[in-house]
XYZ file of C-alpha atoms in Angstrom:
367
model
C 10.035 4.137 -160.364
C 7.316 6.697 -160.380
C 4.948 4.009 -158.561
C 8.062 3.106 -156.016
C 8.060 6.604 -155.183
C 4.787 6.136 -154.226
C 4.986 3.758 -152.397
C 8.026 4.639 -149.921
C 5.824 8.068 -149.570
C 3.002 6.201 -148.279
C 4.886 3.807 -145.938
C 6.732 6.670 -144.485
C 3.394 8.572 -143.985
C 2.227 5.830 -142.260
C 5.181 5.113 -139.691
C 5.014 9.283 -138.683
C 1.084 8.182 -138.312
C 1.983 5.093 -136.012
C 5.225 7.352 -134.733
C 2.257 9.925 -133.835
C 0.048 7.520 -131.819
C 3.234 5.946 -129.880
C 3.887 9.271 -128.262
C 0.193 10.440 -127.763
C -0.082 7.019 -125.915
C 2.890 8.308 -123.869
C 4.766 5.956 -121.665
C 3.636 2.923 -119.381
C 5.193 2.782 -115.768
C 5.363 -0.452 -113.474
C 2.808 1.828 -111.331
C -0.751 0.718 -110.113
C -1.877 4.137 -109.965
C 0.116 7.161 -111.815
C -0.394 10.472 -113.238
C 1.318 13.842 -114.835
C -0.079 17.148 -114.945
C 0.925 21.023 -115.645
C 1.550 22.413 -111.518
C 0.923 25.642 -113.542
C -2.699 24.928 -115.556
C -3.881 21.593 -113.703
C -4.062 20.049 -117.115
C -3.917 16.150 -117.328
C -0.674 14.917 -119.629
C -1.095 11.446 -118.418
C -2.705 8.886 -116.549
C -3.473 5.496 -115.053
C -5.900 4.241 -112.214
C -5.365 8.288 -111.395
C -8.452 8.005 -109.317
C -8.305 4.730 -107.641
C -8.082 5.007 -103.920
C -4.863 3.653 -102.754
C -2.881 3.771 -99.400
C 0.128 6.131 -99.867
C 2.542 6.397 -97.164
C 4.570 9.241 -96.391
C 3.812 10.837 -98.858
C 1.224 11.699 -96.464
C 3.726 13.946 -94.968
C 3.454 17.205 -98.284
C -0.368 17.568 -96.646
C 1.031 17.873 -92.951
C 3.988 20.449 -93.913
C 1.296 22.544 -95.654
C -1.257 22.201 -92.570
C 1.701 22.944 -90.563
C 2.757 25.883 -92.389
C -0.994 27.520 -92.806
C -2.367 27.496 -89.461
C 1.451 28.937 -88.418
C 3.842 30.675 -90.511
C 6.470 31.697 -88.103
C 8.336 28.695 -88.854
C 11.199 30.278 -87.192
C 9.629 29.931 -83.978
C 11.116 27.463 -81.163
C 9.388 23.849 -80.477
C 10.448 22.003 -77.223
C 9.404 18.112 -77.648
C 7.766 17.070 -75.684
C 8.269 12.604 -74.372
C 5.259 11.588 -76.738
C 6.245 12.640 -79.736
C 9.468 11.146 -79.458
C 10.330 7.056 -80.186
C 7.574 7.020 -83.014
C 7.597 3.988 -85.195
C 9.172 4.269 -88.305
C 11.835 6.518 -90.104
C 12.937 9.469 -87.859
C 14.649 12.355 -87.470
C 15.758 11.140 -83.837
C 13.704 14.202 -81.911
C 14.907 13.530 -78.006
C 12.360 14.675 -75.300
C 13.004 18.185 -74.068
C 15.265 19.800 -76.735
C 14.431 22.608 -77.994
C 14.662 23.070 -82.408
C 13.005 25.470 -85.159
C 9.425 24.605 -86.610
C 11.377 25.029 -89.838
C 14.098 22.236 -88.734
C 10.950 19.775 -87.658
C 10.141 20.776 -91.400
C 13.141 19.480 -92.791
C 13.510 16.224 -90.688
C 9.760 15.829 -91.707
C 10.066 16.128 -95.774
C 13.499 15.141 -96.674
C 14.455 12.335 -94.087
C 10.734 11.683 -93.258
C 10.884 11.915 -89.478
C 7.611 10.165 -88.194
C 8.374 11.349 -85.073
C 8.720 14.953 -86.730
C 5.222 14.772 -88.069
C 3.288 14.435 -84.959
C 5.397 16.917 -83.362
C 4.620 19.637 -85.789
C 0.952 18.234 -85.266
C 1.081 18.283 -81.688
C 2.666 22.022 -81.850
C 0.411 23.423 -84.166
C -2.711 22.309 -83.285
C -1.960 20.824 -79.826
C -2.993 17.600 -80.212
C -2.986 14.811 -83.720
C -6.056 14.615 -83.138
C -7.069 18.191 -84.120
C -4.697 18.613 -86.911
C -5.725 15.301 -88.468
C -9.063 16.819 -88.662
C -7.613 20.114 -90.468
C -5.355 18.106 -92.611
C -8.633 16.984 -94.054
C -10.749 20.274 -94.177
C -7.944 21.405 -96.332
C -7.719 18.219 -98.200
C -11.697 19.293 -99.208
C -11.022 22.988 -100.126
C -8.203 21.624 -102.414
C -11.216 19.741 -104.296
C -9.018 16.314 -102.949
C -12.925 14.594 -103.558
C -11.150 10.776 -102.863
C -8.220 11.519 -100.143
C -9.054 11.133 -95.961
C -6.114 11.191 -93.514
C -6.175 9.339 -90.270
C -2.630 10.250 -89.054
C 0.491 12.975 -90.116
C 2.401 10.421 -90.825
C 0.829 8.098 -93.751
C 1.537 5.037 -90.962
C -1.044 1.666 -92.860
C -4.586 2.838 -91.910
C -7.443 1.473 -93.765
C -9.532 5.177 -93.309
C -6.089 6.978 -94.978
C -5.505 7.390 -98.749
C -5.909 8.742 -101.710
C -5.924 8.859 -105.222
C -2.592 9.755 -108.111
C -4.959 12.790 -109.134
C -5.912 14.289 -105.476
C -1.849 14.102 -104.336
C -1.336 15.850 -107.768
C -3.772 18.716 -106.720
C -1.704 18.616 -103.147
C 1.343 18.947 -104.533
C 0.660 21.575 -107.308
C -0.390 23.251 -103.458
C 2.489 22.469 -101.749
C 4.460 24.599 -104.773
C 2.437 27.709 -104.602
C 3.822 27.701 -100.656
C 7.296 29.262 -100.979
C 8.374 27.829 -97.535
C 7.754 24.146 -98.870
C 8.570 24.644 -102.130
C 12.018 25.663 -101.059
C 12.584 22.657 -99.028
C 11.245 19.875 -100.749
C 14.760 21.133 -103.551
C 16.755 21.097 -100.624
C 19.567 18.164 -101.203
C 21.054 18.146 -97.949
C 21.233 20.640 -94.878
C 22.548 20.359 -91.823
C 20.385 22.145 -88.760
C 19.570 21.704 -85.424
C 22.934 19.794 -84.533
C 21.984 17.333 -87.758
C 22.838 16.580 -91.487
C 19.826 15.831 -93.280
C 19.604 14.184 -96.988
C 16.914 14.467 -98.630
C 15.320 10.726 -99.521
C 14.315 11.978 -103.411
C 17.051 10.525 -105.410
C 15.085 12.656 -108.141
C 16.921 15.910 -107.442
C 20.624 13.921 -108.233
C 19.311 11.851 -110.927
C 16.781 14.265 -113.483
C 17.789 17.315 -114.480
C 15.137 20.445 -113.261
C 14.090 18.217 -111.065
C 12.498 20.535 -107.602
C 11.878 17.602 -105.478
C 8.880 16.315 -103.034
C 8.359 13.576 -101.398
C 9.115 10.056 -101.078
C 7.143 7.261 -99.297
C 6.937 3.559 -98.453
C 4.690 1.200 -96.275
C 5.405 -3.044 -96.892
C 1.443 -2.973 -97.922
C 1.344 0.828 -99.749
C 4.852 -0.211 -101.509
C 6.954 2.977 -103.145
C 4.483 5.901 -103.719
C 6.296 8.974 -104.981
C 5.425 13.053 -105.812
C 8.132 14.991 -107.604
C 8.213 18.004 -109.687
C 10.334 18.804 -112.716
C 10.994 22.722 -114.302
C 12.368 22.613 -118.200
C 11.576 25.289 -121.123
C 9.087 26.649 -118.899
C 6.681 23.760 -118.149
C 6.808 22.561 -114.369
C 4.950 19.217 -114.595
C 3.913 17.177 -111.773
C 3.925 13.490 -111.468
C 2.691 10.562 -108.702
C 2.835 7.357 -109.086
C 1.520 4.944 -106.064
C 3.023 1.475 -105.587
C 5.551 1.306 -108.262
C 8.538 -0.444 -107.535
C 10.599 1.097 -110.815
C 9.186 5.258 -109.783
C 12.382 6.270 -110.147
C 12.256 4.840 -113.753
C 8.922 5.834 -114.055
C 9.035 9.453 -113.264
C 12.232 10.295 -115.463
C 9.697 8.756 -118.404
C 7.047 10.835 -117.330
C 8.803 13.812 -117.371
C 10.595 13.528 -120.995
C 7.252 12.775 -122.782
C 5.804 15.834 -121.129
C 8.392 18.241 -121.781
C 9.186 16.290 -125.570
C 5.390 16.233 -126.249
C 4.055 19.662 -124.338
C 5.214 23.052 -124.949
C 4.122 25.948 -122.675
C 2.220 28.580 -124.472
C 2.196 32.583 -123.357
C -1.655 33.385 -123.658
C -1.481 36.246 -122.024
C 1.149 38.785 -120.450
C -0.604 41.239 -116.860
C -0.560 44.789 -118.170
C -0.077 44.280 -121.694
C -2.712 46.362 -123.783
C -5.241 43.844 -125.477
C -7.463 46.449 -127.784
C -10.411 48.918 -126.292
C -13.731 48.070 -123.776
C -16.682 49.636 -123.871
C -17.124 52.558 -120.954
C -19.906 54.240 -120.560
C -20.296 57.961 -119.557
C -17.861 58.926 -122.025
C -17.904 60.777 -125.736
C -15.955 57.552 -127.443
C -17.616 55.158 -124.805
C -14.371 53.000 -125.933
C -11.270 53.029 -123.840
C -7.838 51.486 -123.618
C -7.762 48.044 -121.858
C -5.097 45.356 -120.552
C -4.979 41.496 -119.454
C -4.726 41.311 -115.930
C -2.869 38.438 -115.093
C -0.489 35.757 -116.725
C -2.245 32.878 -118.514
C 0.121 29.632 -119.979
C -0.649 26.225 -120.943
C 0.977 23.555 -122.504
C -0.082 22.164 -126.114
C 0.593 19.986 -128.019
C 1.506 20.617 -131.890
C -1.408 20.510 -133.611
C -3.260 22.501 -131.259
C -5.440 25.880 -131.268
C -6.610 27.780 -128.479
C -9.747 30.119 -129.408
C -10.337 33.239 -127.140
C -13.846 35.462 -126.797
C -14.728 38.203 -124.756
C -17.290 38.389 -122.456
C -18.424 42.301 -120.893
C -19.367 42.994 -118.327
C -23.556 43.170 -118.471
C -23.672 46.591 -116.469
C -21.142 48.733 -118.054
C -18.914 51.341 -114.970
C -19.722 54.587 -116.344
C -16.388 56.931 -116.044
C -14.918 58.292 -114.161
C -13.024 55.691 -113.541
C -9.663 54.413 -111.987
C -6.795 52.230 -113.717
C -7.333 48.705 -113.485
C -11.293 48.645 -112.819
C -12.380 45.363 -114.347
C -14.690 45.941 -117.541
C -14.609 42.532 -118.367
C -13.002 39.489 -119.023
C -10.963 37.227 -121.735
C -11.667 33.102 -121.516
C -8.800 30.828 -123.386
C -10.750 27.903 -125.264
C -9.343 24.374 -126.477
C -11.831 21.861 -128.425
C -14.714 24.109 -126.869
C -13.644 23.599 -123.077
C -12.544 27.026 -120.789
C -8.555 26.234 -120.240
C -8.004 29.829 -118.497
C -9.047 33.327 -118.319
C -7.905 36.487 -117.115
C -9.860 40.349 -116.333
C -10.155 42.586 -118.623
C -8.721 45.650 -116.976
C -8.749 49.656 -118.234
C -4.985 50.751 -118.886
C -5.573 54.487 -117.590
C -8.081 56.503 -115.999
C -11.020 57.459 -117.738
C -12.270 60.511 -117.227
C -15.780 61.868 -118.072
C -15.437 64.038 -121.378
C -18.945 64.744 -121.618
C -19.422 68.515 -122.444
C -21.521 69.845 -118.822
C -24.969 70.975 -119.690
C -25.107 74.812 -118.924
C -27.099 76.259 -116.305
C -30.656 76.679 -117.662
C -30.913 73.198 -119.258
C -29.666 71.880 -115.246
C -32.363 74.447 -114.075
C -35.144 73.259 -116.859
C -33.995 69.922 -116.227
C -34.468 69.999 -112.488
C -38.126 71.761 -112.685
C -39.194 68.624 -114.982
């Protein structure tokens, strides 16, 4: 009986190890390239050929929208449609030459119904011509660290010099989420605007709980492309698939894996007292310090974060104002730094040393 019990326990142990191994291996997708990342920290939770350069179709329009709002943040401004912006190949919001509508309406047409005419109109209006705007797109890609991407147009139509990777598009998706205007637009299911009724092509907004939208794409050569975002339990995740015939199903599977395998851990809160930090020019030479920023990170079961402090090399001398940086708190996982926050003075620090008397100052002056 004891041998049987021991054997059963051993079998359960092996099965648990195998099960955890399957979970760690994440999911298999139908995509040629795929990636799942934490939107806030950038941690990669799953990847499959994520650095392979491929055609990306209309998910290009995330970059078009980001460049537009950064160069022209007044999205309420009216745009008069030029003839050359109409009748563009592919999907359309059916712009008419001479009509006036807001830049905001064009952005909704760009991101919800994937209007290629809207992409050209946005580019022409913001930069004066499409070529200049495409140059801005490539500049922004470089700023975001999208080293394996290049744009040749604002709409994603096939071009040999127009490509990106799943990893680069995840970087772009994170940037789009940080822009409040665009985060609102990509999460909109439908809207009546500029005399049009626009419905979002992203079915995940209806199919997956917590989906925050993003952008679909398709051409015959690129296949189906999709960038999406979902939030649950304090985690915001971004999934990207390129050339994926089952993208809705695959994104749901990626999110199911991410939300089940990882938990958002709060590592620091802005304004929370951390302890004492060194300050010159005071009797105690120490003063209360607090963390200046929120820091969170997705962790798997069993992972633990280590912390270390780096104080400023040259100590600031009192008097000092609250909020003065005196060092930084770093968080590491397996020896790699995964986040940090400045450590700042919680209160004003006064010079409380006893001041020398007149004769002492006079003798010091003589010397």
